[in-house]
mmCIF file of C-alpha atoms in Angstrom:
data_model
loop_
_atom_site.group_PDB
_atom_site.id
_atom_site.type_symbol
_atom_site.label_atom_id
_atom_site.label_comp_id
_atom_site.label_asym_id
_atom_site.label_seq_id
_atom_site.Cartn_x
_atom_site.Cartn_y
_atom_site.Cartn_z
ATOM 1 C CA UNK Q 16 -137.622 -58.764 -151.334
ATOM 2 C CA UNK Q 17 -135.135 -61.142 -150.929
ATOM 3 C CA UNK Q 18 -132.832 -58.711 -152.794
ATOM 4 C CA UNK Q 19 -133.530 -55.947 -150.538
ATOM 5 C CA UNK Q 20 -132.268 -57.627 -147.524
ATOM 6 C CA UNK Q 21 -129.307 -59.783 -149.236
ATOM 7 C CA UNK Q 22 -126.642 -59.992 -146.943
ATOM 8 C CA UNK Q 23 -128.301 -58.172 -143.874
ATOM 9 C CA UNK Q 24 -126.821 -60.074 -141.003
ATOM 10 C CA UNK Q 25 -129.205 -58.533 -138.747
ATOM 11 C CA UNK Q 26 -132.269 -60.688 -140.817
ATOM 12 C CA UNK Q 27 -128.705 -63.351 -140.980
ATOM 13 C CA UNK Q 28 -129.432 -63.254 -137.550
ATOM 14 C CA UNK Q 29 -133.413 -63.287 -136.473
ATOM 15 C CA UNK Q 30 -133.119 -65.962 -139.560
ATOM 16 C CA UNK Q 31 -130.028 -67.997 -137.517
ATOM 17 C CA UNK Q 32 -131.986 -67.598 -134.461
ATOM 18 C CA UNK Q 33 -135.571 -68.860 -135.461
ATOM 19 C CA UNK Q 34 -134.183 -71.742 -137.265
ATOM 20 C CA UNK Q 35 -132.622 -73.005 -134.517
ATOM 21 C CA UNK Q 36 -135.408 -72.206 -132.168
ATOM 22 C CA UNK Q 37 -138.075 -74.345 -134.358
ATOM 23 C CA UNK Q 38 -135.333 -77.734 -133.999
ATOM 24 C CA UNK Q 39 -135.084 -77.400 -130.160
ATOM 25 C CA UNK Q 40 -137.524 -78.980 -128.078
ATOM 26 C CA UNK Q 41 -140.182 -77.371 -125.508
ATOM 27 C CA UNK Q 42 -139.437 -78.881 -122.514
ATOM 28 C CA UNK Q 43 -142.667 -80.133 -120.446
ATOM 29 C CA UNK Q 44 -143.418 -80.828 -117.012
ATOM 30 C CA UNK Q 45 -140.339 -80.113 -113.984
ATOM 31 C CA UNK Q 46 -136.718 -81.334 -114.727
ATOM 32 C CA UNK Q 47 -137.518 -83.456 -111.103
ATOM 33 C CA UNK Q 48 -140.637 -84.693 -112.204
ATOM 34 C CA UNK Q 49 -139.998 -88.806 -113.620
ATOM 35 C CA UNK Q 50 -143.164 -88.024 -116.834
ATOM 36 C CA UNK Q 51 -140.397 -84.788 -117.889
ATOM 37 C CA UNK Q 52 -139.528 -84.724 -121.375
ATOM 38 C CA UNK Q 53 -138.987 -83.030 -124.230
ATOM 39 C CA UNK Q 54 -141.375 -82.288 -127.035
ATOM 40 C CA UNK Q 55 -139.944 -81.490 -130.454
ATOM 41 C CA UNK Q 56 -141.980 -79.175 -132.669
ATOM 42 C CA UNK Q 57 -141.165 -82.134 -135.275
ATOM 43 C CA UNK Q 58 -143.715 -84.920 -133.405
ATOM 44 C CA UNK Q 59 -145.850 -82.001 -133.640
ATOM 45 C CA UNK Q 60 -146.397 -81.021 -137.374
ATOM 46 C CA UNK Q 61 -144.197 -78.469 -137.298
ATOM 47 C CA UNK Q 62 -141.545 -79.040 -140.455
ATOM 48 C CA UNK Q 63 -138.945 -77.199 -142.626
ATOM 49 C CA UNK Q 64 -139.825 -78.479 -146.120
ATOM 50 C CA UNK Q 65 -137.352 -79.537 -148.918
ATOM 51 C CA UNK Q 66 -137.007 -75.393 -149.581
ATOM 52 C CA UNK Q 67 -136.240 -74.716 -146.309
ATOM 53 C CA UNK Q 68 -139.946 -73.148 -145.908
ATOM 54 C CA UNK Q 69 -142.128 -74.068 -141.997
ATOM 55 C CA UNK Q 70 -144.327 -76.156 -142.974
ATOM 56 C CA UNK Q 71 -147.757 -77.691 -140.872
ATOM 57 C CA UNK Q 72 -148.794 -81.242 -141.033
ATOM 58 C CA UNK Q 73 -152.308 -81.201 -139.720
ATOM 59 C CA UNK Q 74 -153.181 -84.244 -139.046
ATOM 60 C CA UNK Q 75 -149.791 -85.073 -137.624
ATOM 61 C CA UNK Q 76 -150.586 -82.469 -135.747
ATOM 62 C CA UNK Q 77 -153.697 -83.939 -134.328
ATOM 63 C CA UNK Q 78 -153.019 -87.202 -133.581
ATOM 64 C CA UNK Q 79 -149.982 -85.719 -131.001
ATOM 65 C CA UNK Q 80 -152.479 -83.660 -129.620
ATOM 66 C CA UNK Q 81 -154.742 -87.003 -129.433
ATOM 67 C CA UNK Q 82 -152.727 -88.993 -127.618
ATOM 68 C CA UNK Q 83 -151.126 -85.961 -125.726
ATOM 69 C CA UNK Q 84 -153.197 -82.932 -125.204
ATOM 70 C CA UNK Q 85 -151.269 -81.746 -121.975
ATOM 71 C CA UNK Q 86 -147.487 -82.282 -123.436
ATOM 72 C CA UNK Q 87 -148.109 -80.687 -127.139
ATOM 73 C CA UNK Q 88 -150.641 -77.346 -125.494
ATOM 74 C CA UNK Q 89 -147.475 -76.611 -122.340
ATOM 75 C CA UNK Q 90 -144.847 -77.678 -125.606
ATOM 76 C CA UNK Q 91 -146.621 -74.775 -127.324
ATOM 77 C CA UNK Q 92 -148.205 -72.820 -124.863
ATOM 78 C CA UNK Q 93 -146.404 -73.331 -121.287
ATOM 79 C CA UNK Q 94 -143.831 -71.038 -119.944
ATOM 80 C CA UNK Q 95 -140.762 -72.062 -121.834
ATOM 81 C CA UNK Q 96 -143.089 -73.312 -124.762
ATOM 82 C CA UNK Q 97 -143.201 -72.057 -128.454
ATOM 83 C CA UNK Q 98 -145.124 -69.024 -128.260
ATOM 84 C CA UNK Q 99 -143.069 -67.728 -125.358
ATOM 85 C CA UNK Q 100 -139.785 -68.474 -126.869
ATOM 86 C CA UNK Q 101 -141.121 -66.842 -130.275
ATOM 87 C CA UNK Q 102 -142.179 -64.176 -128.108
ATOM 88 C CA UNK Q 103 -139.076 -63.003 -125.955
ATOM 89 C CA UNK Q 104 -136.482 -63.611 -128.896
ATOM 90 C CA UNK Q 105 -139.250 -60.726 -131.738
ATOM 91 C CA UNK Q 106 -139.343 -58.645 -128.577
ATOM 92 C CA UNK Q 107 -135.505 -57.893 -128.098
ATOM 93 C CA UNK Q 108 -135.897 -57.284 -132.225
ATOM 94 C CA UNK Q 109 -139.027 -55.304 -132.259
ATOM 95 C CA UNK Q 110 -138.836 -53.630 -128.720
ATOM 96 C CA UNK Q 111 -139.344 -50.291 -130.013
ATOM 97 C CA UNK Q 112 -136.409 -47.342 -129.364
ATOM 98 C CA UNK Q 113 -133.974 -49.980 -127.659
ATOM 99 C CA UNK Q 114 -135.140 -52.801 -130.005
ATOM 100 C CA UNK Q 115 -132.590 -54.095 -132.767
ATOM 101 C CA UNK Q 116 -133.999 -52.942 -135.110
ATOM 102 C CA UNK Q 117 -135.045 -49.546 -133.701
ATOM 103 C CA UNK Q 118 -131.456 -49.120 -132.916
ATOM 104 C CA UNK Q 119 -130.921 -50.208 -136.872
ATOM 105 C CA UNK Q 120 -132.827 -47.952 -138.333
ATOM 106 C CA UNK Q 121 -132.284 -45.199 -136.144
ATOM 107 C CA UNK Q 122 -128.570 -45.878 -137.724
ATOM 108 C CA UNK Q 123 -129.409 -45.775 -141.249
ATOM 109 C CA UNK Q 124 -131.762 -42.487 -140.561
ATOM 110 C CA UNK Q 125 -128.609 -40.787 -139.787
ATOM 111 C CA UNK Q 126 -126.161 -42.400 -142.322
ATOM 112 C CA UNK Q 127 -129.462 -40.703 -144.971
ATOM 113 C CA UNK Q 128 -129.064 -37.545 -143.371
ATOM 114 C CA UNK Q 129 -125.345 -37.635 -143.852
ATOM 115 C CA UNK Q 130 -125.394 -38.674 -146.961
ATOM 116 C CA UNK Q 131 -127.926 -35.541 -147.548
ATOM 117 C CA UNK Q 132 -126.067 -32.471 -146.013
ATOM 118 C CA UNK Q 133 -123.183 -34.582 -148.531
ATOM 119 C CA UNK Q 134 -125.063 -34.712 -151.622
ATOM 120 C CA UNK Q 135 -126.218 -30.999 -150.468
ATOM 121 C CA UNK Q 136 -122.657 -29.301 -150.168
ATOM 122 C CA UNK Q 137 -121.420 -31.020 -152.853
ATOM 123 C CA UNK Q 138 -124.139 -29.171 -154.846
ATOM 124 C CA UNK Q 139 -123.610 -25.520 -153.079
ATOM 125 C CA UNK Q 140 -120.335 -26.441 -154.445
ATOM 126 C CA UNK Q 141 -120.958 -27.308 -158.310
ATOM 127 C CA UNK Q 142 -123.129 -24.475 -158.116
ATOM 128 C CA UNK Q 143 -119.813 -22.475 -156.604
ATOM 129 C CA UNK Q 144 -117.330 -23.613 -159.718
ATOM 130 C CA UNK Q 145 -120.918 -22.855 -162.022
ATOM 131 C CA UNK Q 146 -120.682 -19.285 -161.476
ATOM 132 C CA UNK Q 147 -116.813 -19.215 -161.408
ATOM 133 C CA UNK Q 148 -116.890 -20.560 -165.054
ATOM 134 C CA UNK Q 149 -119.668 -18.262 -165.847
ATOM 135 C CA UNK Q 150 -117.502 -15.751 -165.255
ATOM 136 C CA UNK Q 151 -114.086 -16.636 -166.908
ATOM 137 C CA UNK Q 152 -116.309 -17.413 -169.820
ATOM 138 C CA UNK Q 153 -117.967 -14.302 -169.659
ATOM 139 C CA UNK Q 154 -113.930 -12.603 -169.196
ATOM 140 C CA UNK Q 155 -112.599 -14.443 -172.025
ATOM 141 C CA UNK Q 156 -115.428 -14.129 -174.453
ATOM 142 C CA UNK Q 157 -114.678 -10.126 -173.778
ATOM 143 C CA UNK Q 158 -111.423 -9.659 -174.291
ATOM 144 C CA UNK Q 159 -111.842 -11.858 -177.232
ATOM 145 C CA UNK Q 160 -114.246 -9.286 -178.520
ATOM 146 C CA UNK Q 161 -112.139 -6.649 -177.661
ATOM 147 C CA UNK Q 162 -109.276 -7.928 -179.627
ATOM 148 C CA UNK Q 163 -112.033 -8.520 -182.781
ATOM 149 C CA UNK Q 164 -112.711 -4.736 -182.688
ATOM 150 C CA UNK Q 165 -108.724 -3.861 -181.916
ATOM 151 C CA UNK Q 166 -107.999 -5.739 -184.729
ATOM 152 C CA UNK Q 167 -110.935 -4.827 -186.643
ATOM 153 C CA UNK Q 168 -109.678 -0.849 -186.060
ATOM 154 C CA UNK Q 169 -105.797 -1.599 -186.584
ATOM 155 C CA UNK Q 170 -107.320 -3.548 -189.708
ATOM 156 C CA UNK Q 171 -109.677 -0.518 -190.934
ATOM 157 C CA UNK Q 172 -106.344 2.302 -189.927
ATOM 158 C CA UNK Q 173 -104.110 1.138 -192.463
ATOM 159 C CA UNK Q 174 -101.744 0.404 -190.244
ATOM 160 C CA UNK Q 175 -97.891 -0.383 -191.168
ATOM 161 C CA UNK Q 176 -97.731 -0.537 -194.810
ATOM 162 C CA UNK Q 177 -101.105 -0.416 -196.223
ATOM 163 C CA UNK Q 178 -101.516 -4.049 -194.753
ATOM 164 C CA UNK Q 179 -103.008 -5.812 -191.278
ATOM 165 C CA UNK Q 180 -100.935 -4.522 -188.903
ATOM 166 C CA UNK Q 181 -101.889 -7.911 -186.587
ATOM 167 C CA UNK Q 182 -101.084 -11.097 -189.749
ATOM 168 C CA UNK Q 183 -97.823 -8.842 -189.971
ATOM 169 C CA UNK Q 184 -97.329 -9.546 -186.321
ATOM 170 C CA UNK Q 185 -99.199 -13.440 -186.829
ATOM 171 C CA UNK Q 186 -96.115 -13.347 -190.480
ATOM 172 C CA UNK Q 187 -99.027 -12.827 -192.974
#
């Protein structure tokens, strides 16, 4: 979707190259031939509309075919025609193994694996920290419990003149 890959330079580059190709002319004939000429896609009904989308005007295409069938067919299917140019451009991106998209996918997978390893390491550190805090809290509770038992024992023994020794020490 438009927002999923917004700002992706690889896709922007593909779009740029394809748009440029659709604005270029395609050679018909050989350069040393007197009938050599360039055929542009807008001459045969392939154009961009006002929204920037590719549009096909069938009536314009049919008129071009009626007028110059050989030229139109060479512009589309010839050695340097639209079909071969499109194939070459897309092949450099989609070739498995070393095409741009395969390399980008491999890079993204590697990055995801690295992030997953980072997450796993942080989760393990958090678990160790949690265990340390739980142990520390348990020791604190045990210490408080011991202090409460000692306080109760001191209160019960009546040490220090009949009052609570802890209270006396704390100024009470």
